[in-house]
């Protein structure tokens, strides 16, 4: 596989469930990102990982918990979500040089999440 | 705080016509990106503009950057149905610790036969 892949592509969960989103990049990048895309709103950056270290957390509620075990994989663990968390969750990757993301971000296909 | 605004947010046009999408941003930046998103799909990188006066063209799309005016344009020439999509500009915020991108709201383009 090439590029950035995400699984699952669609997820429906109840508010008491625990689930995880997975992202994998095959581009040799060393930075990975989670974004949230809600209807009629700009993309919102949630988390940034560089070299497996979390370098940005944009005031995201604790019911979202990221994990980056290596530079190719990124997870987003979900628990006790709210209906307003329903959105498209996009993963992206890029090069990361001198403590800043300097290269084009390449996006995965996204996970469409519905919270009932 | 860096803010990015696109206009129009929705554009319906006939095939063969020309039009321009505008992207304004509020603070200095030296890098701007244009992305395309088809319904239900991810974002595809179109252009990266790195300096004042930069112009890039790919097929019927041409992007330009004026850093003094804090304005980028995406010009569509002789539109075809295949260009129907949502277009996002994203501005690089170099003042943040991580150099993150701030996205505009997106412009949904609908090209009618």
Coordinates of N, CA and C in Angstrom, one line a residue:
Chain A
X1 N 0.9 -1.2 0.0 CA 0.0 0.0 0.0 C 0.9 1.2 0.0
X2 N 0.4 2.3 -0.6 CA 1.1 3.5 -0.6 C 0.3 4.6 0.1
X3 N 1.0 5.7 0.4 CA 0.3 6.9 0.9 C -0.1 6.7 2.4
X4 N -1.2 7.3 2.7 CA -1.7 7.3 4.1 C -3.0 6.5 4.1
X5 N -3.1 5.5 4.9 CA -4.3 4.6 5.0 C -4.9 4.8 6.4
X6 N -6.2 4.7 6.4 CA -6.9 4.8 7.7 C -8.0 3.6 7.8
X7 N -8.1 3.1 9.0 CA -9.2 2.1 9.2 C -9.8 2.4 10.6
X8 N -11.1 2.1 10.8 CA -12.0 1.7 9.7 C -12.4 3.0 8.9
X9 N -13.1 2.8 7.8 CA -13.5 3.9 7.0 C -14.8 4.5 7.6
X10 N -15.6 3.6 8.2 CA -16.9 4.1 8.8 C -17.0 3.4 10.2
X11 N -17.5 4.2 11.1 CA -17.6 3.7 12.5 C -18.9 4.3 13.1
X12 N -19.7 3.4 13.6 CA -20.9 3.9 14.4 C -20.7 3.3 15.8
X13 N -20.8 4.2 16.8 CA -20.6 3.8 18.2 C -21.6 4.5 19.1
X14 N -21.9 3.8 20.2 CA -22.7 4.4 21.2 C -21.8 5.2 22.2
X15 N -22.4 6.0 23.0 CA -21.7 6.9 23.8 C -20.9 6.2 24.9
X16 N -21.2 4.9 25.2 CA -20.5 4.2 26.2 C -19.4 3.3 25.7
X17 N -19.3 3.2 24.3 CA -18.3 2.3 23.7 C -16.9 2.9 23.8
X18 N -16.0 2.0 23.6 CA -14.6 2.3 23.4 C -14.1 1.8 22.1
X19 N -13.6 2.6 21.3 CA -13.1 2.2 19.9 C -11.8 2.9 19.6
X20 N -11.1 2.4 18.6 CA -9.9 3.1 18.2 C -9.8 3.3 16.7
X21 N -9.3 4.4 16.3 CA -9.0 4.6 14.8 C -7.5 4.4 14.6
X22 N -7.2 3.9 13.4 CA -5.9 3.6 13.1 C -5.4 4.3 11.8
X23 N -4.2 4.8 11.8 CA -3.6 5.4 10.7 C -2.3 4.9 10.4
X24 N -1.9 4.7 9.1 CA -0.6 4.2 8.8 C -0.1 4.9 7.6
X25 N 1.1 5.4 7.6 CA 1.7 6.1 6.5 C 2.9 5.3 5.9
X26 N 3.0 5.3 4.6 CA 4.0 4.6 3.9 C 4.9 5.5 3.1
X27 N 5.1 6.8 3.6 CA 5.8 7.8 2.9 C 7.1 8.2 3.5
X28 N 7.5 7.5 4.5 CA 8.8 7.8 5.2 C 8.8 9.1 5.9
X29 N 7.6 9.6 6.3 CA 7.5 10.8 7.0 C 7.8 10.6 8.5
X30 N 8.1 11.7 9.2 CA 8.3 11.5 10.7 C 7.4 12.4 11.5
X31 N 6.3 12.9 10.9 CA 5.3 13.7 11.6 C 3.9 13.2 11.2
X32 N 3.0 13.1 12.2 CA 1.7 12.6 11.9 C 0.7 13.5 12.6
X33 N -0.5 13.6 12.1 CA -1.5 14.5 12.6 C -2.9 13.9 12.6
X34 N -3.7 14.3 13.6 CA -5.1 14.0 13.6 C -5.9 15.3 13.4
X35 N -6.8 15.3 12.4 CA -7.7 16.4 12.2 C -9.2 16.0 12.4
X36 N -10.0 16.9 12.8 CA -11.5 16.7 12.8 C -12.1 17.6 11.7
X37 N -13.0 17.0 10.9 CA -13.7 17.8 9.9 C -15.2 17.6 10.2
X38 N -15.8 18.7 10.7 CA -17.2 18.7 10.9 C -17.9 19.4 9.8
X39 N -19.2 19.2 9.6 CA -19.9 19.8 8.5 C -19.9 21.3 8.7
X40 N -19.6 22.0 7.6 CA -19.6 23.5 7.6 C -18.6 24.1 8.5
X41 N -17.6 23.4 8.9 CA -16.5 24.0 9.7 C -15.2 23.7 9.1
X42 N -14.2 24.6 9.3 CA -12.9 24.3 8.8 C -12.3 23.1 9.5
X43 N -11.3 22.5 8.8 CA -10.6 21.4 9.5 C -10.0 21.9 10.8
X44 N -10.1 21.1 11.8 CA -9.5 21.4 13.1 C -8.4 20.5 13.5
X45 N -7.2 21.0 13.7 CA -6.1 20.2 14.1 C -6.3 19.7 15.5
X46 N -6.2 18.4 15.8 CA -6.3 17.9 17.1 C -5.0 17.6 17.8
X47 N -4.2 16.8 17.1 CA -2.9 16.4 17.7 C -1.8 16.4 16.6
X48 N -0.6 16.6 17.0 CA 0.6 16.5 16.2 C 1.6 15.6 16.9
X49 N 2.2 14.7 16.2 CA 3.2 13.8 16.7 C 4.4 14.0 15.8
X50 N 5.6 14.2 16.4 CA 6.8 14.3 15.7 C 7.8 13.3 16.3
X51 N 8.3 12.4 15.5 CA 9.2 11.4 15.9 C 8.7 10.7 17.2
X52 N 7.4 10.4 17.1 CA 6.6 9.6 18.1 C 6.4 10.4 19.4
X53 N 6.7 11.7 19.4 CA 6.5 12.5 20.6 C 5.4 13.5 20.3
X54 N 4.4 13.6 21.2 CA 3.3 14.5 21.0 C 3.8 15.9 21.2
X55 N 3.6 16.7 20.1 CA 4.2 18.1 20.2 C 3.1 19.1 20.2
X56 N 1.8 18.7 20.0 CA 0.7 19.7 20.0 C -0.5 19.0 20.4
X57 N -1.3 19.6 21.2 CA -2.6 19.1 21.7 C -3.5 20.3 21.7
X58 N -4.4 20.4 20.8 CA -5.2 21.6 20.6 C -6.4 21.6 21.5
X59 N -6.2 21.6 22.8 CA -7.4 21.6 23.7 C -8.4 20.6 23.4
X60 N -8.0 19.4 23.1 CA -8.9 18.4 22.8 C -9.4 17.7 24.0
X61 N -10.7 17.4 24.1 CA -11.2 16.7 25.3 C -10.5 15.4 25.6
X62 N -10.4 15.0 26.8 CA -9.7 13.8 27.2 C -10.4 12.5 26.7
X63 N -11.6 12.6 26.2 CA -12.2 11.4 25.7 C -11.6 11.0 24.4
X64 N -10.7 11.8 23.8 CA -9.9 11.5 22.7 C -8.5 11.3 23.2
X65 N -7.9 10.1 22.9 CA -6.6 9.8 23.4 C -5.7 9.3 22.3
X66 N -4.7 10.1 21.8 CA -3.8 9.6 20.7 C -2.7 8.7 21.2
X67 N -2.2 7.9 20.3 CA -1.0 7.1 20.6 C -0.2 7.0 19.3
X68 N 1.1 7.1 19.4 CA 2.0 7.0 18.3 C 3.1 6.0 18.6
X69 N 2.9 4.8 18.4 CA 4.0 3.8 18.8 C 5.2 3.9 17.9
X70 N 5.1 4.3 16.7 CA 6.3 4.5 15.9 C 6.0 5.5 14.8
X71 N 6.9 5.9 14.0 CA 6.7 7.0 13.0 C 5.8 6.7 11.9
X72 N 5.4 5.4 11.8 CA 4.5 5.0 10.7 C 3.1 4.8 11.1
X73 N 2.8 4.7 12.4 CA 1.5 4.4 12.9 C 1.0 5.4 13.9
X74 N -0.3 5.7 13.8 CA -0.9 6.6 14.7 C -2.3 6.1 15.0
X75 N -2.7 6.2 16.3 CA -4.0 5.7 16.7 C -4.7 6.9 17.4
X76 N -6.1 6.8 17.4 CA -6.9 7.7 18.1 C -7.9 6.9 18.9
X77 N -7.7 6.8 20.2 CA -8.6 6.0 21.1 C -9.7 6.8 21.5
X78 N -10.9 6.3 21.4 CA -12.2 7.0 21.7 C -12.9 6.3 22.8
X79 N -13.4 7.1 23.8 CA -14.2 6.6 24.8 C -15.2 7.6 25.4
X80 N -16.4 7.1 25.7 CA -17.5 8.0 26.2 C -17.7 9.2 25.3
X81 N -17.8 9.1 24.0 CA -18.0 10.2 23.1 C -19.4 10.7 23.2
X82 N -19.5 12.0 22.6 CA -20.8 12.6 22.6 C -21.3 12.7 21.2
X83 N -22.6 12.8 20.9 CA -23.1 12.9 19.5 C -22.4 14.1 18.7
X84 N -22.0 15.1 19.4 CA -21.4 16.2 18.7 C -19.9 15.9 18.2
X85 N -19.4 14.7 18.6 CA -18.1 14.3 18.2 C -18.2 13.6 16.8
X86 N -19.5 13.4 16.3 CA -19.6 12.8 15.0 C -19.0 13.7 14.0
X87 N -18.2 13.1 13.1 CA -17.4 13.9 12.2 C -16.6 13.0 11.3
X88 N -15.8 13.6 10.4 CA -14.8 12.8 9.6 C -13.5 13.1 10.3
X89 N -12.8 12.1 10.6 CA -11.5 12.2 11.3 C -10.4 11.8 10.3
X90 N -9.6 12.8 10.0 CA -8.5 12.7 9.0 C -7.2 12.6 9.7
X91 N -6.4 11.7 9.1 CA -5.0 11.5 9.5 C -4.1 12.1 8.4
X92 N -3.0 12.7 8.8 CA -2.1 13.2 7.8 C -0.7 13.0 8.2
X93 N 0.3 13.0 7.3 CA 1.7 12.9 7.6 C 2.5 13.9 6.8
X94 N 3.7 14.2 7.3 CA 4.6 15.1 6.6 C 6.0 14.9 7.1
X95 N 6.9 15.6 6.4 CA 8.3 15.6 7.0 C 8.3 16.6 8.1
X96 N 9.3 16.5 9.0 CA 9.3 17.4 10.2 C 10.8 17.7 10.4
X97 N 11.2 18.9 10.2 CA 12.6 19.3 10.3 C 12.8 20.4 11.2
X98 N 13.8 20.3 12.1 CA 14.1 21.4 13.0 C 12.9 21.8 13.8
X99 N 12.2 20.9 14.4 CA 11.1 21.1 15.3 C 9.9 21.7 14.7
X100 N 9.8 21.8 13.3 CA 8.6 22.4 12.7 C 8.2 21.6 11.5
X101 N 7.0 21.5 11.2 CA 6.5 20.8 10.1 C 6.7 21.7 8.9
X102 N 7.5 21.3 7.9 CA 7.9 22.2 6.9 C 7.4 21.7 5.5
X103 N 6.8 20.6 5.4 CA 6.5 20.0 4.2 C 5.0 19.8 4.0
X104 N 4.6 19.6 2.8 CA 3.2 19.3 2.5 C 2.7 18.2 3.3
X105 N 1.5 18.3 3.8 CA 0.8 17.2 4.5 C 0.0 16.4 3.6
X106 N 0.2 15.1 3.7 CA -0.6 14.2 2.9 C -1.6 13.5 3.7
X107 N -2.9 13.5 3.3 CA -4.0 13.0 4.1 C -4.4 11.6 3.7
X108 N -4.9 10.9 4.7 CA -5.6 9.7 4.5 C -7.0 9.9 4.1
X109 N -7.8 8.8 3.8 CA -9.1 8.9 3.3 C -10.1 9.2 4.4
X110 N -9.7 9.1 5.7 CA -10.6 9.5 6.8 C -11.5 8.4 7.3
X111 N -11.9 8.6 8.5 CA -12.9 7.7 9.2 C -14.1 8.5 9.4
X112 N -15.3 8.1 8.9 CA -16.5 8.7 9.1 C -17.1 8.2 10.4
X113 N -17.1 9.0 11.5 CA -17.6 8.5 12.8 C -19.0 9.1 13.1
X114 N -19.8 8.2 13.5 CA -21.2 8.6 14.0 C -21.4 8.1 15.4
X115 N -21.7 9.0 16.3 CA -21.9 8.7 17.7 C -23.4 8.8 18.0
X116 N -24.0 7.6 18.4 CA -25.4 7.6 18.7 C -25.7 7.9 20.1
Chain B
X1 N -3.8 35.8 16.5 CA -4.3 34.4 16.0 C -4.5 34.5 14.5
X2 N -3.9 33.6 13.8 CA -4.0 33.5 12.3 C -5.4 33.0 11.9
X3 N -6.1 33.8 11.1 CA -7.4 33.4 10.6 C -7.3 33.4 9.0
X4 N -8.1 32.4 8.5 CA -8.1 32.2 7.0 C -9.5 32.2 6.6
X5 N -9.8 33.0 5.6 CA -11.1 33.1 5.1 C -11.2 33.0 3.6
X6 N -12.1 32.1 3.1 CA -12.2 31.9 1.7 C -13.5 32.5 1.2
X7 N -13.6 32.9 0.0 CA -14.8 33.3 -0.6 C -14.7 33.1 -2.1
X8 N -15.9 32.8 -2.7 CA -17.1 32.4 -2.1 C -17.0 31.0 -1.4
X9 N -18.0 30.7 -0.6 CA -18.1 29.4 0.1 C -18.7 28.4 -0.8
X10 N -19.6 28.9 -1.8 CA -20.2 28.0 -2.7 C -20.2 28.7 -4.1
X11 N -19.9 27.9 -5.1 CA -19.8 28.5 -6.4 C -20.4 27.5 -7.4
X12 N -21.4 27.9 -8.1 CA -22.0 27.1 -9.2 C -21.8 27.8 -10.5
X13 N -21.2 27.1 -11.4 CA -20.8 27.7 -12.7 C -21.0 26.7 -13.8
X14 N -21.1 27.3 -15.0 CA -21.3 26.5 -16.2 C -20.0 26.1 -16.7
X15 N -20.0 24.9 -17.4 CA -18.8 24.5 -18.1 C -18.3 25.5 -19.1
X16 N -17.0 25.6 -19.2 CA -16.4 26.6 -20.1 C -16.2 28.0 -19.6
X17 N -16.7 28.3 -18.4 CA -16.6 29.6 -17.8 C -15.3 29.7 -16.9
X18 N -14.9 30.9 -16.7 CA -13.8 31.2 -15.8 C -14.2 31.7 -14.5
X19 N -13.5 31.4 -13.4 CA -13.8 32.0 -12.1 C -12.6 31.9 -11.2
X20 N -12.7 32.7 -10.1 CA -11.6 32.8 -9.2 C -12.1 32.6 -7.7
X21 N -11.4 31.8 -7.0 CA -11.6 31.6 -5.6 C -10.6 32.4 -4.8
X22 N -11.0 33.1 -3.7 CA -10.1 33.9 -3.0 C -9.8 33.4 -1.6
X23 N -8.6 33.6 -1.2 CA -8.2 33.1 0.2 C -7.4 34.3 0.9
X24 N -8.0 34.8 1.9 CA -7.4 35.9 2.7 C -7.0 35.4 4.0
X25 N -5.8 35.9 4.5 CA -5.4 35.4 5.8 C -4.9 36.7 6.6
X26 N -4.9 36.5 7.9 CA -4.8 37.7 8.7 C -3.4 38.1 9.2
X27 N -2.4 37.2 9.2 CA -1.1 37.5 9.7 C -0.1 37.0 8.7
X28 N 1.1 37.4 8.8 CA 2.2 37.1 7.9 C 2.4 35.6 7.9
X29 N 2.6 35.1 6.6 CA 3.0 33.7 6.4 C 3.8 33.6 5.2
X30 N 4.7 32.6 5.1 CA 5.5 32.4 4.0 C 5.2 31.2 3.2
X31 N 4.0 30.6 3.5 CA 3.7 29.3 2.8 C 2.2 29.2 2.8
X32 N 1.7 28.8 1.6 CA 0.3 28.6 1.5 C 0.0 27.4 0.6
X33 N -1.0 26.6 1.0 CA -1.3 25.4 0.3 C -2.8 25.4 -0.3
X34 N -3.0 24.8 -1.4 CA -4.3 24.5 -1.9 C -4.6 23.0 -1.9
X35 N -5.7 22.6 -1.4 CA -6.1 21.2 -1.4 C -7.5 21.1 -2.1
X36 N -7.7 19.9 -2.6 CA -9.0 19.6 -3.2 C -9.6 18.4 -2.5
X37 N -10.9 18.4 -2.2 CA -11.6 17.3 -1.6 C -12.8 17.0 -2.3
X38 N -12.9 15.7 -2.8 CA -14.1 15.2 -3.5 C -15.0 14.7 -2.4
X39 N -16.3 14.7 -2.7 CA -17.3 14.2 -1.7 C -16.9 12.8 -1.1
X40 N -16.9 12.7 0.2 CA -16.6 11.4 0.8 C -15.1 11.0 0.7
X41 N -14.3 11.8 0.1 CA -12.9 11.5 -0.1 C -12.0 12.4 0.8
X42 N -10.7 12.0 0.7 CA -9.7 12.8 1.5 C -9.3 14.1 0.8
X43 N -8.4 14.8 1.4 CA -7.8 16.0 0.8 C -6.6 15.6 -0.1
X44 N -6.6 16.2 -1.3 CA -5.5 16.0 -2.2 C -4.7 17.3 -2.4
X45 N -3.4 17.2 -2.2 CA -2.6 18.4 -2.4 C -2.6 18.9 -3.8
X46 N -2.9 20.2 -4.1 CA -2.8 20.7 -5.4 C -1.5 21.6 -5.6
X47 N -1.4 22.6 -4.7 CA -0.3 23.5 -4.9 C 0.3 23.9 -3.6
X48 N 1.6 24.2 -3.6 CA 2.2 24.9 -2.4 C 2.9 26.1 -3.0
X49 N 2.6 27.2 -2.4 CA 3.1 28.5 -2.8 C 4.0 29.1 -1.7
X50 N 5.3 29.3 -2.1 CA 6.3 29.6 -1.1 C 6.8 31.0 -1.0
X51 N 6.5 31.9 -2.0 CA 7.0 33.2 -1.9 C 6.1 34.2 -2.6
X52 N 6.3 35.5 -2.3 CA 5.5 36.5 -2.8 C 5.6 36.5 -4.4
X53 N 4.4 36.5 -5.0 CA 4.4 36.5 -6.5 C 4.4 35.1 -7.1
X54 N 4.5 34.1 -6.2 CA 4.5 32.7 -6.8 C 3.3 32.4 -7.5
X55 N 3.4 31.8 -8.6 CA 2.3 31.3 -9.5 C 2.6 29.9 -9.9
X56 N 1.5 29.0 -9.7 CA 1.7 27.7 -10.2 C 0.4 27.3 -10.9
X57 N 0.6 26.4 -11.9 CA -0.5 26.0 -12.8 C -0.4 24.5 -13.0
X58 N -1.7 24.0 -13.0 CA -1.8 22.6 -13.3 C -3.1 22.4 -14.0
X59 N -3.0 22.1 -15.3 CA -4.3 22.0 -16.1 C -5.1 23.3 -16.1
X60 N -6.3 23.2 -15.7 CA -7.2 24.4 -15.8 C -7.1 25.2 -14.5
X61 N -6.3 24.8 -13.5 CA -6.2 25.5 -12.3 C -4.9 26.3 -12.2
X62 N -4.9 27.5 -11.7 CA -3.7 28.3 -11.5 C -3.9 29.0 -10.2
X63 N -2.8 28.9 -9.3 CA -2.8 29.5 -8.0 C -1.7 30.6 -8.0
X64 N -2.0 31.6 -7.2 CA -1.0 32.7 -7.0 C -1.0 33.2 -5.6
X65 N 0.1 33.8 -5.2 CA 0.2 34.3 -3.8 C 0.7 35.7 -3.8
X66 N 0.1 36.5 -3.1 CA 0.5 37.9 -2.8 C 0.7 38.0 -1.3
X67 N 1.9 37.9 -0.8 CA 2.1 37.9 0.7 C 1.9 39.3 1.3
X68 N 2.1 40.3 0.5 CA 1.9 41.7 1.0 C 0.4 42.0 1.2
X69 N -0.4 41.5 0.3 CA -1.9 41.6 0.5 C -2.5 40.5 1.3
X70 N -1.7 39.5 1.7 CA -2.1 38.3 2.4 C -3.3 37.7 1.7
X71 N -3.1 37.4 0.4 CA -4.1 37.0 -0.5 C -3.6 35.9 -1.4
X72 N -4.3 34.8 -1.6 CA -4.0 33.9 -2.6 C -5.3 33.7 -3.4
X73 N -5.1 33.4 -4.7 CA -6.2 33.1 -5.6 C -6.0 31.8 -6.3
X74 N -7.2 31.1 -6.5 CA -7.2 29.9 -7.3 C -8.1 30.2 -8.5
X75 N -7.5 30.3 -9.7 CA -8.3 30.6 -10.9 C -8.6 29.4 -11.7
X76 N -9.8 29.3 -12.1 CA -10.3 28.2 -12.9 C -10.6 28.7 -14.3
X77 N -10.0 28.0 -15.2 CA -10.1 28.4 -16.6 C -10.9 27.4 -17.4
X78 N -12.0 27.8 -18.1 CA -12.8 26.9 -18.9 C -13.2 25.7 -18.1
X79 N -14.0 25.9 -17.1 CA -14.3 24.8 -16.1 C -14.9 23.6 -16.8
X80 N -14.6 22.4 -16.3 CA -15.2 21.2 -16.7 C -15.8 20.5 -15.5
X81 N -16.7 19.6 -15.7 CA -17.5 18.9 -14.6 C -16.5 18.2 -13.7
X82 N -15.4 17.7 -14.1 CA -14.5 17.0 -13.3 C -13.9 17.9 -12.2
X83 N -14.0 19.2 -12.3 CA -13.4 20.1 -11.3 C -14.4 20.3 -10.2
X84 N -15.5 19.7 -10.2 CA -16.5 19.9 -9.1 C -15.9 19.2 -7.9
X85 N -15.8 20.0 -6.8 CA -15.1 19.5 -5.6 C -15.2 20.6 -4.6
X86 N -14.6 20.4 -3.4 CA -14.4 21.5 -2.4 C -12.9 21.8 -2.4
X87 N -12.6 23.0 -2.5 CA -11.2 23.5 -2.5 C -10.9 24.2 -1.2
X88 N -9.8 23.9 -0.6 CA -9.4 24.5 0.7 C -8.1 25.2 0.5
X89 N -7.9 26.3 1.0 CA -6.6 26.9 1.2 C -6.1 26.7 2.6
X90 N -4.9 26.5 2.9 CA -4.3 26.3 4.2 C -3.1 27.2 4.3
X91 N -3.0 27.9 5.4 CA -1.9 28.9 5.6 C -1.0 28.3 6.7
X92 N 0.3 28.4 6.4 CA 1.3 27.9 7.4 C 1.5 28.9 8.5
X93 N 1.3 28.5 9.8 CA 1.5 29.4 10.9 C 2.8 29.1 11.5
X94 N 3.9 29.8 11.0 CA 5.2 29.5 11.5 C 5.5 30.0 12.9
X95 N 4.6 30.8 13.5 CA 4.9 31.3 14.8 C 4.5 30.3 15.9
X96 N 3.8 29.3 15.5 CA 3.5 28.2 16.5 C 4.6 27.3 16.7
X97 N 4.6 26.6 17.8 CA 5.7 25.7 18.1 C 5.9 24.6 17.0
X98 N 4.9 24.2 16.4 CA 5.0 23.1 15.4 C 4.8 23.6 14.0
X99 N 4.6 24.8 13.7 CA 4.4 25.3 12.4 C 3.2 24.6 11.7
X100 N 2.0 24.8 12.3 CA 0.8 24.1 11.9 C 0.1 24.9 10.8
X101 N -0.8 24.2 10.1 CA -1.6 24.7 9.0 C -2.9 25.2 9.6
X102 N -3.4 26.3 9.1 CA -4.7 26.8 9.5 C -5.5 26.8 8.2
X103 N -6.6 26.1 8.2 CA -7.4 25.9 7.0 C -8.5 26.9 6.9
X104 N -8.9 27.3 5.6 CA -10.1 28.1 5.4 C -11.3 27.2 5.4
X105 N -12.5 27.8 5.3 CA -13.7 27.0 5.4 C -14.0 26.1 4.2
X106 N -13.3 26.4 3.1 CA -13.5 25.6 1.9 C -14.5 26.3 1.0
X107 N -14.3 26.1 -0.3 CA -15.2 26.6 -1.4 C -15.7 25.4 -2.1
X108 N -17.0 25.2 -2.1 CA -17.6 24.1 -2.9 C -17.9 24.5 -4.3
X109 N -17.3 23.9 -5.2 CA -17.4 24.3 -6.6 C -18.3 23.2 -7.3
X110 N -19.4 23.7 -8.0 CA -20.2 22.8 -8.7 C -20.2 23.3 -10.2
X111 N -19.7 22.5 -11.1 CA -19.7 22.8 -12.5 C -20.8 22.1 -13.2
X112 N -21.7 22.8 -13.8 CA -22.8 22.3 -14.5 C -22.6 22.1 -16.0
X113 N -23.0 21.0 -16.6 CA -22.8 20.9 -18.1 C -23.5 22.0 -18.9

